Amino acid sequence: MIVAVILILFTGTFLLKDFIIAKVYGRVPDSVISWNDYSGILYRFGKLFSLKGILRVLKEICGKMYYLGCTTYGLGYFGIIGLFFSTWDALRHFKEKKDCIIGTVKSVVFLTCFMQFLVALVYLIGASDTDNKRLDLFLHGRYIDFFLPIVIAFGILELGSCEKVLNRAIIVFVFHMLFMAVSYMVIQGNDTHMSDGHGFTMVGMSHLHKRGVDALPYFCKESALMTGVFLIVFALVLLYRHREKNIWICLIIPIQVIFALNVCDSFVFYNQDNIYGDVLMGQMLEDVMEKNTGKELLHVYEGGPQYIEILQFIDRNRNIEIIDAMDKQVPSDRYLNNNTVLIVDMDGAISAVADEYYKNNITVGHLSLFY
């Protein structure tokens, strides 16, 4: 009976997922949805079942484990170790038919984190290949960042209570250095040294990162920084362990705040005003189209970030015709006419021409609207 209920609920999750996707992304092509959904990446498993595939997986485990260790100041390693042994004990108690509620809860946490790590690993398989330009696909955090505070907390508990803490710390540090060495060799062996990294998907290791430059010098500096923080945090937890005063643990908070402010300054504050402007543009667009019924809504893409996606997401039921000017030359009469409401990049070449032709112009965020 229980198995039947689980199967029904499991099937129901697929139906619920399809319903939500249809409501939110109803106009998006199936090819795009499948690329961003686990149901469309089954082919990636084929990359695992070969000697080359196994070596690829091992390298990418090292890269993602190194990210996990650096981002959690080493505490994540200890948290995973503690959760693993709790899961092992829970399984043993289960076989002996003994109740172990705390162990069961920790087992669920461990398996949840482990499976999410596997999702990141499988979805990003190939990140260690020599032709991959994206550093953030190799040192990736986007898919695992949300469970890192959990393993940090369990890491503090493990360090504060485990036996032979120095022996365990030495073993963990050796593995940390191993992960770092493998990651360095992967980046060094890459065709471009993974120079095209996106810092916002590896925020835990983005403090010294600059996009578009050789990643090797960055990697060495970031590794030195995070290894230093690793040792400082480990010393604070040891002081907490031996002196039994919470103040030592609280000293980790300023470190987190400094790193968080750096991330906010690099990614949040920098883009916040303009993205809010794009949202306002989407709201204004509705009023403009109500006054210009029957006219074509056209966007001419001239390169750079695709901010038009924000407008399309805000007004999902409206059709925005998009012409890629990077792919082919667009005649001016295609976008300069009385039957068109035009959207272009505010700094693009077409913006100046359209400003002379159209009577009305709204420029907010990254885009300009002409009608």
mmCIF file with all atom_site columns, C-alpha atoms in Angstrom, residues 45-236:
data_model
loop_
_atom_site.group_PDB
_atom_site.id
_atom_site.type_symbol
_atom_site.label_atom_id
_atom_site.label_alt_id
_atom_site.label_comp_id
_atom_site.label_asym_id
_atom_site.label_entity_id
_atom_site.label_seq_id
_atom_site.pdbx_PDB_ins_code
_atom_site.Cartn_x
_atom_site.Cartn_y
_atom_site.Cartn_z
_atom_site.occupancy
_atom_site.B_iso_or_equiv
_atom_site.pdbx_formal_charge
_atom_site.auth_seq_id
_atom_site.auth_comp_id
_atom_site.auth_asym_id
_atom_site.auth_atom_id
_atom_site.pdbx_PDB_model_num
ATOM 1   C CA . PHE A 1 45  ? 24.715 9.651  -19.120 1.00 0.00 ? 45  PHE A CA 1
ATOM 2   C CA . GLY A 1 46  ? 26.299 8.206  -22.247 1.00 0.00 ? 46  GLY A CA 1
ATOM 3   C CA . LYS A 1 47  ? 29.426 10.237 -21.470 1.00 0.00 ? 47  LYS A CA 1
ATOM 4   C CA . LEU A 1 48  ? 29.944 8.316  -18.231 1.00 0.00 ? 48  LEU A CA 1
ATOM 5   C CA . PHE A 1 49  ? 30.277 4.738  -19.409 1.00 0.00 ? 49  PHE A CA 1
ATOM 6   C CA . SER A 1 50  ? 33.818 4.648  -20.775 1.00 0.00 ? 50  SER A CA 1
ATOM 7   C CA . LEU A 1 51  ? 37.344 4.996  -19.413 1.00 0.00 ? 51  LEU A CA 1
ATOM 8   C CA . LYS A 1 52  ? 37.495 8.570  -20.700 1.00 0.00 ? 52  LYS A CA 1
ATOM 9   C CA . GLY A 1 53  ? 34.086 9.234  -19.145 1.00 0.00 ? 53  GLY A CA 1
ATOM 10  C CA . ILE A 1 54  ? 35.175 7.881  -15.756 1.00 0.00 ? 54  ILE A CA 1
ATOM 11  C CA . LEU A 1 55  ? 38.303 10.058 -15.780 1.00 0.00 ? 55  LEU A CA 1
ATOM 12  C CA . ARG A 1 56  ? 36.168 13.044 -16.786 1.00 0.00 ? 56  ARG A CA 1
ATOM 13  C CA . VAL A 1 57  ? 33.820 12.431 -13.859 1.00 0.00 ? 57  VAL A CA 1
ATOM 14  C CA . LEU A 1 58  ? 36.694 12.109 -11.385 1.00 0.00 ? 58  LEU A CA 1
ATOM 15  C CA . LYS A 1 59  ? 38.180 15.426 -12.540 1.00 0.00 ? 59  LYS A CA 1
ATOM 16  C CA . GLU A 1 60  ? 34.830 17.172 -12.292 1.00 0.00 ? 60  GLU A CA 1
ATOM 17  C CA . ILE A 1 61  ? 34.153 15.734 -8.851  1.00 0.00 ? 61  ILE A CA 1
ATOM 18  C CA . CYS A 1 62  ? 37.470 17.272 -7.767  1.00 0.00 ? 62  CYS A CA 1
ATOM 19  C CA . GLY A 1 63  ? 36.503 20.653 -9.231  1.00 0.00 ? 63  GLY A CA 1
ATOM 20  C CA . LYS A 1 64  ? 33.093 20.780 -7.593  1.00 0.00 ? 64  LYS A CA 1
ATOM 21  C CA . MET A 1 65  ? 34.350 19.404 -4.287  1.00 0.00 ? 65  MET A CA 1
ATOM 22  C CA . TYR A 1 66  ? 37.084 22.035 -4.314  1.00 0.00 ? 66  TYR A CA 1
ATOM 23  C CA . TYR A 1 67  ? 34.459 24.726 -4.843  1.00 0.00 ? 67  TYR A CA 1
ATOM 24  C CA . LEU A 1 68  ? 32.399 23.260 -1.988  1.00 0.00 ? 68  LEU A CA 1
ATOM 25  C CA . GLY A 1 69  ? 35.417 23.255 0.327   1.00 0.00 ? 69  GLY A CA 1
ATOM 26  C CA . CYS A 1 70  ? 36.508 26.808 -0.515  1.00 0.00 ? 70  CYS A CA 1
ATOM 27  C CA . THR A 1 71  ? 33.008 28.263 -0.280  1.00 0.00 ? 71  THR A CA 1
ATOM 28  C CA . THR A 1 72  ? 32.364 26.693 3.129   1.00 0.00 ? 72  THR A CA 1
ATOM 29  C CA . TYR A 1 73  ? 35.873 27.552 4.481   1.00 0.00 ? 73  TYR A CA 1
ATOM 30  C CA . GLY A 1 74  ? 36.540 23.821 4.809   1.00 0.00 ? 74  GLY A CA 1
ATOM 31  C CA . LEU A 1 75  ? 33.582 23.272 7.152   1.00 0.00 ? 75  LEU A CA 1
ATOM 32  C CA . GLY A 1 76  ? 31.579 21.635 4.366   1.00 0.00 ? 76  GLY A CA 1
ATOM 33  C CA . TYR A 1 77  ? 34.028 18.732 4.244   1.00 0.00 ? 77  TYR A CA 1
ATOM 34  C CA . PHE A 1 78  ? 33.537 18.031 7.945   1.00 0.00 ? 78  PHE A CA 1
ATOM 35  C CA . GLY A 1 79  ? 29.777 18.425 7.600   1.00 0.00 ? 79  GLY A CA 1
ATOM 36  C CA . ILE A 1 80  ? 29.655 15.825 4.833   1.00 0.00 ? 80  ILE A CA 1
ATOM 37  C CA . ILE A 1 81  ? 31.829 13.452 6.862   1.00 0.00 ? 81  ILE A CA 1
ATOM 38  C CA . GLY A 1 82  ? 29.580 13.824 9.905   1.00 0.00 ? 82  GLY A CA 1
ATOM 39  C CA . LEU A 1 83  ? 26.399 13.335 7.878   1.00 0.00 ? 83  LEU A CA 1
ATOM 40  C CA . PHE A 1 84  ? 27.883 10.288 6.143   1.00 0.00 ? 84  PHE A CA 1
ATOM 41  C CA . PHE A 1 85  ? 28.727 8.532  9.405   1.00 0.00 ? 85  PHE A CA 1
ATOM 42  C CA . SER A 1 86  ? 25.304 9.422  10.825  1.00 0.00 ? 86  SER A CA 1
ATOM 43  C CA . THR A 1 87  ? 23.709 7.870  7.740   1.00 0.00 ? 87  THR A CA 1
ATOM 44  C CA . TRP A 1 88  ? 25.866 4.772  8.158   1.00 0.00 ? 88  TRP A CA 1
ATOM 45  C CA . ASP A 1 89  ? 24.806 4.442  11.815  1.00 0.00 ? 89  ASP A CA 1
ATOM 46  C CA . ALA A 1 90  ? 21.155 4.967  10.884  1.00 0.00 ? 90  ALA A CA 1
ATOM 47  C CA . LEU A 1 91  ? 21.332 2.128  8.350   1.00 0.00 ? 91  LEU A CA 1
ATOM 48  C CA . ARG A 1 92  ? 22.923 -0.124 10.940  1.00 0.00 ? 92  ARG A CA 1
ATOM 49  C CA . HIS A 1 93  ? 20.220 0.717  13.475  1.00 0.00 ? 93  HIS A CA 1
ATOM 50  C CA . PHE A 1 94  ? 17.574 0.132  10.823  1.00 0.00 ? 94  PHE A CA 1
ATOM 51  C CA . LYS A 1 95  ? 18.930 -3.384 10.211  1.00 0.00 ? 95  LYS A CA 1
ATOM 52  C CA . GLU A 1 96  ? 18.900 -3.988 13.959  1.00 0.00 ? 96  GLU A CA 1
ATOM 53  C CA . LYS A 1 97  ? 15.333 -2.599 14.087  1.00 0.00 ? 97  LYS A CA 1
ATOM 54  C CA . LYS A 1 98  ? 16.288 0.176  16.503  1.00 0.00 ? 98  LYS A CA 1
ATOM 55  C CA . ASP A 1 99  ? 14.706 3.614  16.477  1.00 0.00 ? 99  ASP A CA 1
ATOM 56  C CA . CYS A 1 100 ? 17.069 6.459  15.578  1.00 0.00 ? 100 CYS A CA 1
ATOM 57  C CA . ILE A 1 101 ? 15.059 9.563  14.684  1.00 0.00 ? 101 ILE A CA 1
ATOM 58  C CA . ILE A 1 102 ? 17.997 11.986 14.689  1.00 0.00 ? 102 ILE A CA 1
ATOM 59  C CA . GLY A 1 103 ? 20.061 9.620  12.574  1.00 0.00 ? 103 GLY A CA 1
ATOM 60  C CA . THR A 1 104 ? 17.184 9.251  10.124  1.00 0.00 ? 104 THR A CA 1
ATOM 61  C CA . VAL A 1 105 ? 16.837 13.018 9.783   1.00 0.00 ? 105 VAL A CA 1
ATOM 62  C CA . LYS A 1 106 ? 20.568 13.366 9.172   1.00 0.00 ? 106 LYS A CA 1
ATOM 63  C CA . SER A 1 107 ? 20.348 10.578 6.590   1.00 0.00 ? 107 SER A CA 1
ATOM 64  C CA . VAL A 1 108 ? 17.672 12.461 4.694   1.00 0.00 ? 108 VAL A CA 1
ATOM 65  C CA . VAL A 1 109 ? 19.808 15.617 4.767   1.00 0.00 ? 109 VAL A CA 1
ATOM 66  C CA . PHE A 1 110 ? 22.877 13.712 3.560   1.00 0.00 ? 110 PHE A CA 1
ATOM 67  C CA . LEU A 1 111 ? 21.041 11.950 0.727   1.00 0.00 ? 111 LEU A CA 1
ATOM 68  C CA . THR A 1 112 ? 19.388 15.211 -0.347  1.00 0.00 ? 112 THR A CA 1
ATOM 69  C CA . CYS A 1 113 ? 22.739 17.004 -0.554  1.00 0.00 ? 113 CYS A CA 1
ATOM 70  C CA . PHE A 1 114 ? 24.352 14.022 -2.251  1.00 0.00 ? 114 PHE A CA 1
ATOM 71  C CA . MET A 1 115 ? 21.671 13.743 -4.926  1.00 0.00 ? 115 MET A CA 1
ATOM 72  C CA . GLN A 1 116 ? 21.764 17.480 -5.610  1.00 0.00 ? 116 GLN A CA 1
ATOM 73  C CA . PHE A 1 117 ? 25.526 17.236 -6.023  1.00 0.00 ? 117 PHE A CA 1
ATOM 74  C CA . LEU A 1 118 ? 24.946 14.438 -8.545  1.00 0.00 ? 118 LEU A CA 1
ATOM 75  C CA . VAL A 1 119 ? 22.475 16.647 -10.442 1.00 0.00 ? 119 VAL A CA 1
ATOM 76  C CA . ALA A 1 120 ? 25.167 19.330 -10.797 1.00 0.00 ? 120 ALA A CA 1
ATOM 77  C CA . LEU A 1 121 ? 27.752 16.737 -11.772 1.00 0.00 ? 121 LEU A CA 1
ATOM 78  C CA . VAL A 1 122 ? 25.628 15.049 -14.456 1.00 0.00 ? 122 VAL A CA 1
ATOM 79  C CA . TYR A 1 123 ? 24.063 18.195 -15.867 1.00 0.00 ? 123 TYR A CA 1
ATOM 80  C CA . LEU A 1 124 ? 27.474 19.851 -16.272 1.00 0.00 ? 124 LEU A CA 1
ATOM 81  C CA . ILE A 1 125 ? 29.343 16.770 -17.474 1.00 0.00 ? 125 ILE A CA 1
ATOM 82  C CA . GLY A 1 126 ? 32.065 17.819 -19.881 1.00 0.00 ? 126 GLY A CA 1
ATOM 83  C CA . ALA A 1 127 ? 33.049 20.909 -17.904 1.00 0.00 ? 127 ALA A CA 1
ATOM 84  C CA . SER A 1 128 ? 36.625 19.592 -17.648 1.00 0.00 ? 128 SER A CA 1
ATOM 85  C CA . ASP A 1 129 ? 36.993 19.130 -21.417 1.00 0.00 ? 129 ASP A CA 1
ATOM 86  C CA . THR A 1 130 ? 39.784 21.086 -23.061 1.00 0.00 ? 130 THR A CA 1
ATOM 87  C CA . ASP A 1 131 ? 37.391 23.030 -25.323 1.00 0.00 ? 131 ASP A CA 1
ATOM 88  C CA . ASN A 1 132 ? 35.176 24.284 -22.476 1.00 0.00 ? 132 ASN A CA 1
ATOM 89  C CA . LYS A 1 133 ? 35.654 28.041 -22.032 1.00 0.00 ? 133 LYS A CA 1
ATOM 90  C CA . ARG A 1 134 ? 33.425 28.432 -18.953 1.00 0.00 ? 134 ARG A CA 1
ATOM 91  C CA . LEU A 1 135 ? 35.321 28.251 -15.663 1.00 0.00 ? 135 LEU A CA 1
ATOM 92  C CA . ASP A 1 136 ? 32.046 28.409 -13.736 1.00 0.00 ? 136 ASP A CA 1
ATOM 93  C CA . LEU A 1 137 ? 30.864 25.132 -15.257 1.00 0.00 ? 137 LEU A CA 1
ATOM 94  C CA . PHE A 1 138 ? 33.890 23.416 -13.701 1.00 0.00 ? 138 PHE A CA 1
ATOM 95  C CA . LEU A 1 139 ? 34.000 25.293 -10.366 1.00 0.00 ? 139 LEU A CA 1
ATOM 96  C CA . HIS A 1 140 ? 30.231 25.436 -10.193 1.00 0.00 ? 140 HIS A CA 1
ATOM 97  C CA . GLY A 1 141 ? 28.061 26.598 -7.326  1.00 0.00 ? 141 GLY A CA 1
ATOM 98  C CA . ARG A 1 142 ? 24.671 27.499 -8.754  1.00 0.00 ? 142 ARG A CA 1
ATOM 99  C CA . TYR A 1 143 ? 23.147 24.044 -8.254  1.00 0.00 ? 143 TYR A CA 1
ATOM 100 C CA . ILE A 1 144 ? 24.656 23.356 -4.822  1.00 0.00 ? 144 ILE A CA 1
ATOM 101 C CA . ASP A 1 145 ? 24.930 26.760 -3.136  1.00 0.00 ? 145 ASP A CA 1
ATOM 102 C CA . PHE A 1 146 ? 21.582 26.437 -1.379  1.00 0.00 ? 146 PHE A CA 1
ATOM 103 C CA . PHE A 1 147 ? 22.634 23.424 0.745   1.00 0.00 ? 147 PHE A CA 1
ATOM 104 C CA . LEU A 1 148 ? 26.053 24.813 1.701   1.00 0.00 ? 148 LEU A CA 1
ATOM 105 C CA . PRO A 1 149 ? 24.788 26.581 4.877   1.00 0.00 ? 149 PRO A CA 1
ATOM 106 C CA . ILE A 1 150 ? 23.478 23.197 6.011   1.00 0.00 ? 150 ILE A CA 1
ATOM 107 C CA . VAL A 1 151 ? 26.823 21.430 5.642   1.00 0.00 ? 151 VAL A CA 1
ATOM 108 C CA . ILE A 1 152 ? 28.559 24.423 7.270   1.00 0.00 ? 152 ILE A CA 1
ATOM 109 C CA . ALA A 1 153 ? 26.334 24.007 10.341  1.00 0.00 ? 153 ALA A CA 1
ATOM 110 C CA . PHE A 1 154 ? 26.907 20.254 10.496  1.00 0.00 ? 154 PHE A CA 1
ATOM 111 C CA . GLY A 1 155 ? 30.608 20.867 9.935   1.00 0.00 ? 155 GLY A CA 1
ATOM 112 C CA . ILE A 1 156 ? 30.797 23.041 13.045  1.00 0.00 ? 156 ILE A CA 1
ATOM 113 C CA . LEU A 1 157 ? 28.966 20.346 15.019  1.00 0.00 ? 157 LEU A CA 1
ATOM 114 C CA . GLU A 1 158 ? 31.304 17.660 13.714  1.00 0.00 ? 158 GLU A CA 1
ATOM 115 C CA . LEU A 1 159 ? 34.464 19.641 14.482  1.00 0.00 ? 159 LEU A CA 1
ATOM 116 C CA . GLY A 1 160 ? 33.131 20.531 17.904  1.00 0.00 ? 160 GLY A CA 1
ATOM 117 C CA . SER A 1 161 ? 32.440 16.955 18.964  1.00 0.00 ? 161 SER A CA 1
ATOM 118 C CA . CYS A 1 162 ? 34.468 14.452 16.907  1.00 0.00 ? 162 CYS A CA 1
ATOM 119 C CA . GLU A 1 163 ? 37.400 12.468 18.325  1.00 0.00 ? 163 GLU A CA 1
ATOM 120 C CA . LYS A 1 164 ? 40.958 12.863 17.015  1.00 0.00 ? 164 LYS A CA 1
ATOM 121 C CA . VAL A 1 165 ? 40.061 16.153 15.422  1.00 0.00 ? 165 VAL A CA 1
ATOM 122 C CA . LEU A 1 166 ? 43.620 16.989 14.335  1.00 0.00 ? 166 LEU A CA 1
ATOM 123 C CA . ASN A 1 167 ? 44.053 13.670 12.523  1.00 0.00 ? 167 ASN A CA 1
ATOM 124 C CA . ARG A 1 168 ? 40.768 14.159 10.739  1.00 0.00 ? 168 ARG A CA 1
ATOM 125 C CA . ALA A 1 169 ? 41.665 17.764 9.890   1.00 0.00 ? 169 ALA A CA 1
ATOM 126 C CA . ILE A 1 170 ? 44.999 16.694 8.366   1.00 0.00 ? 170 ILE A CA 1
ATOM 127 C CA . ILE A 1 171 ? 43.257 14.113 6.162   1.00 0.00 ? 171 ILE A CA 1
ATOM 128 C CA . VAL A 1 172 ? 40.665 16.668 5.065   1.00 0.00 ? 172 VAL A CA 1
ATOM 129 C CA . PHE A 1 173 ? 43.349 19.249 4.281   1.00 0.00 ? 173 PHE A CA 1
ATOM 130 C CA . VAL A 1 174 ? 45.303 16.707 2.198   1.00 0.00 ? 174 VAL A CA 1
ATOM 131 C CA . PHE A 1 175 ? 42.182 15.985 0.144   1.00 0.00 ? 175 PHE A CA 1
ATOM 132 C CA . HIS A 1 176 ? 41.571 19.726 -0.192  1.00 0.00 ? 176 HIS A CA 1
ATOM 133 C CA . MET A 1 177 ? 45.067 20.147 -1.636  1.00 0.00 ? 177 MET A CA 1
ATOM 134 C CA . LEU A 1 178 ? 44.441 17.185 -3.956  1.00 0.00 ? 178 LEU A CA 1
ATOM 135 C CA . PHE A 1 179 ? 41.232 18.756 -5.251  1.00 0.00 ? 179 PHE A CA 1
ATOM 136 C CA . MET A 1 180 ? 43.105 22.027 -5.780  1.00 0.00 ? 180 MET A CA 1
ATOM 137 C CA . ALA A 1 181 ? 45.949 20.330 -7.681  1.00 0.00 ? 181 ALA A CA 1
ATOM 138 C CA . VAL A 1 182 ? 43.561 18.466 -10.005 1.00 0.00 ? 182 VAL A CA 1
ATOM 139 C CA . SER A 1 183 ? 41.553 21.646 -10.612 1.00 0.00 ? 183 SER A CA 1
ATOM 140 C CA . TYR A 1 184 ? 44.728 23.564 -11.444 1.00 0.00 ? 184 TYR A CA 1
ATOM 141 C CA . MET A 1 185 ? 45.843 20.900 -13.926 1.00 0.00 ? 185 MET A CA 1
ATOM 142 C CA . VAL A 1 186 ? 42.420 20.873 -15.608 1.00 0.00 ? 186 VAL A CA 1
ATOM 143 C CA . ILE A 1 187 ? 42.469 24.674 -16.047 1.00 0.00 ? 187 ILE A CA 1
ATOM 144 C CA . GLN A 1 188 ? 46.100 24.633 -17.192 1.00 0.00 ? 188 GLN A CA 1
ATOM 145 C CA . GLY A 1 189 ? 45.343 21.936 -19.785 1.00 0.00 ? 189 GLY A CA 1
ATOM 146 C CA . ASN A 1 190 ? 42.354 23.829 -21.147 1.00 0.00 ? 190 ASN A CA 1
ATOM 147 C CA . ASP A 1 191 ? 42.673 25.452 -24.580 1.00 0.00 ? 191 ASP A CA 1
ATOM 148 C CA . THR A 1 192 ? 41.754 28.914 -23.258 1.00 0.00 ? 192 THR A CA 1
ATOM 149 C CA . HIS A 1 193 ? 42.483 28.408 -19.533 1.00 0.00 ? 193 HIS A CA 1
ATOM 150 C CA . MET A 1 194 ? 38.697 28.730 -19.085 1.00 0.00 ? 194 MET A CA 1
ATOM 151 C CA . SER A 1 195 ? 38.853 32.497 -19.507 1.00 0.00 ? 195 SER A CA 1
ATOM 152 C CA . ASP A 1 196 ? 35.097 32.944 -20.067 1.00 0.00 ? 196 ASP A CA 1
ATOM 153 C CA . GLY A 1 197 ? 33.872 32.328 -16.523 1.00 0.00 ? 197 GLY A CA 1
ATOM 154 C CA . HIS A 1 198 ? 30.585 33.705 -15.187 1.00 0.00 ? 198 HIS A CA 1
ATOM 155 C CA . GLY A 1 199 ? 31.211 34.771 -11.605 1.00 0.00 ? 199 GLY A CA 1
ATOM 156 C CA . PHE A 1 200 ? 27.542 34.826 -10.612 1.00 0.00 ? 200 PHE A CA 1
ATOM 157 C CA . THR A 1 201 ? 27.278 31.027 -10.927 1.00 0.00 ? 201 THR A CA 1
ATOM 158 C CA . MET A 1 202 ? 30.376 30.466 -8.777  1.00 0.00 ? 202 MET A CA 1
ATOM 159 C CA . VAL A 1 203 ? 29.840 33.248 -6.242  1.00 0.00 ? 203 VAL A CA 1
ATOM 160 C CA . GLY A 1 204 ? 31.698 31.440 -3.479  1.00 0.00 ? 204 GLY A CA 1
ATOM 161 C CA . MET A 1 205 ? 34.926 31.686 -5.484  1.00 0.00 ? 205 MET A CA 1
ATOM 162 C CA . SER A 1 206 ? 34.277 34.911 -7.382  1.00 0.00 ? 206 SER A CA 1
ATOM 163 C CA . HIS A 1 207 ? 35.940 37.354 -5.006  1.00 0.00 ? 207 HIS A CA 1
ATOM 164 C CA . LEU A 1 208 ? 39.027 37.896 -7.194  1.00 0.00 ? 208 LEU A CA 1
ATOM 165 C CA . HIS A 1 209 ? 37.563 36.752 -10.500 1.00 0.00 ? 209 HIS A CA 1
ATOM 166 C CA . LYS A 1 210 ? 37.522 38.880 -13.657 1.00 0.00 ? 210 LYS A CA 1
ATOM 167 C CA . ARG A 1 211 ? 35.754 37.628 -16.737 1.00 0.00 ? 211 ARG A CA 1
ATOM 168 C CA . GLY A 1 212 ? 37.623 37.404 -20.025 1.00 0.00 ? 212 GLY A CA 1
ATOM 169 C CA . VAL A 1 213 ? 41.113 36.970 -18.627 1.00 0.00 ? 213 VAL A CA 1
ATOM 170 C CA . ASP A 1 214 ? 43.379 33.955 -18.083 1.00 0.00 ? 214 ASP A CA 1
ATOM 171 C CA . ALA A 1 215 ? 41.927 32.012 -15.140 1.00 0.00 ? 215 ALA A CA 1
ATOM 172 C CA . LEU A 1 216 ? 45.217 30.536 -13.904 1.00 0.00 ? 216 LEU A CA 1
ATOM 173 C CA . PRO A 1 217 ? 46.500 33.655 -12.035 1.00 0.00 ? 217 PRO A CA 1
ATOM 174 C CA . TYR A 1 218 ? 43.014 34.161 -10.586 1.00 0.00 ? 218 TYR A CA 1
ATOM 175 C CA . PHE A 1 219 ? 42.843 30.522 -9.475  1.00 0.00 ? 219 PHE A CA 1
ATOM 176 C CA . CYS A 1 220 ? 46.162 30.746 -7.650  1.00 0.00 ? 220 CYS A CA 1
ATOM 177 C CA . LYS A 1 221 ? 45.201 33.975 -5.844  1.00 0.00 ? 221 LYS A CA 1
ATOM 178 C CA . GLU A 1 222 ? 41.687 32.766 -4.978  1.00 0.00 ? 222 GLU A CA 1
ATOM 179 C CA . SER A 1 223 ? 43.073 29.441 -3.727  1.00 0.00 ? 223 SER A CA 1
ATOM 180 C CA . ALA A 1 224 ? 45.600 31.214 -1.505  1.00 0.00 ? 224 ALA A CA 1
ATOM 181 C CA . LEU A 1 225 ? 42.845 33.459 -0.109  1.00 0.00 ? 225 LEU A CA 1
ATOM 182 C CA . MET A 1 226 ? 40.393 30.653 0.579   1.00 0.00 ? 226 MET A CA 1
ATOM 183 C CA . THR A 1 227 ? 43.043 28.325 2.024   1.00 0.00 ? 227 THR A CA 1
ATOM 184 C CA . GLY A 1 228 ? 44.040 31.107 4.430   1.00 0.00 ? 228 GLY A CA 1
ATOM 185 C CA . VAL A 1 229 ? 40.394 31.551 5.438   1.00 0.00 ? 229 VAL A CA 1
ATOM 186 C CA . PHE A 1 230 ? 40.127 27.747 5.778   1.00 0.00 ? 230 PHE A CA 1
ATOM 187 C CA . LEU A 1 231 ? 42.933 27.764 8.380   1.00 0.00 ? 231 LEU A CA 1
ATOM 188 C CA . ILE A 1 232 ? 41.546 30.793 10.239  1.00 0.00 ? 232 ILE A CA 1
ATOM 189 C CA . VAL A 1 233 ? 38.055 29.282 10.513  1.00 0.00 ? 233 VAL A CA 1
ATOM 190 C CA . PHE A 1 234 ? 39.502 25.940 11.613  1.00 0.00 ? 234 PHE A CA 1
ATOM 191 C CA . ALA A 1 235 ? 41.448 27.724 14.365  1.00 0.00 ? 235 ALA A CA 1
ATOM 192 C CA . LEU A 1 236 ? 38.272 29.541 15.510  1.00 0.00 ? 236 LEU A CA 1
#
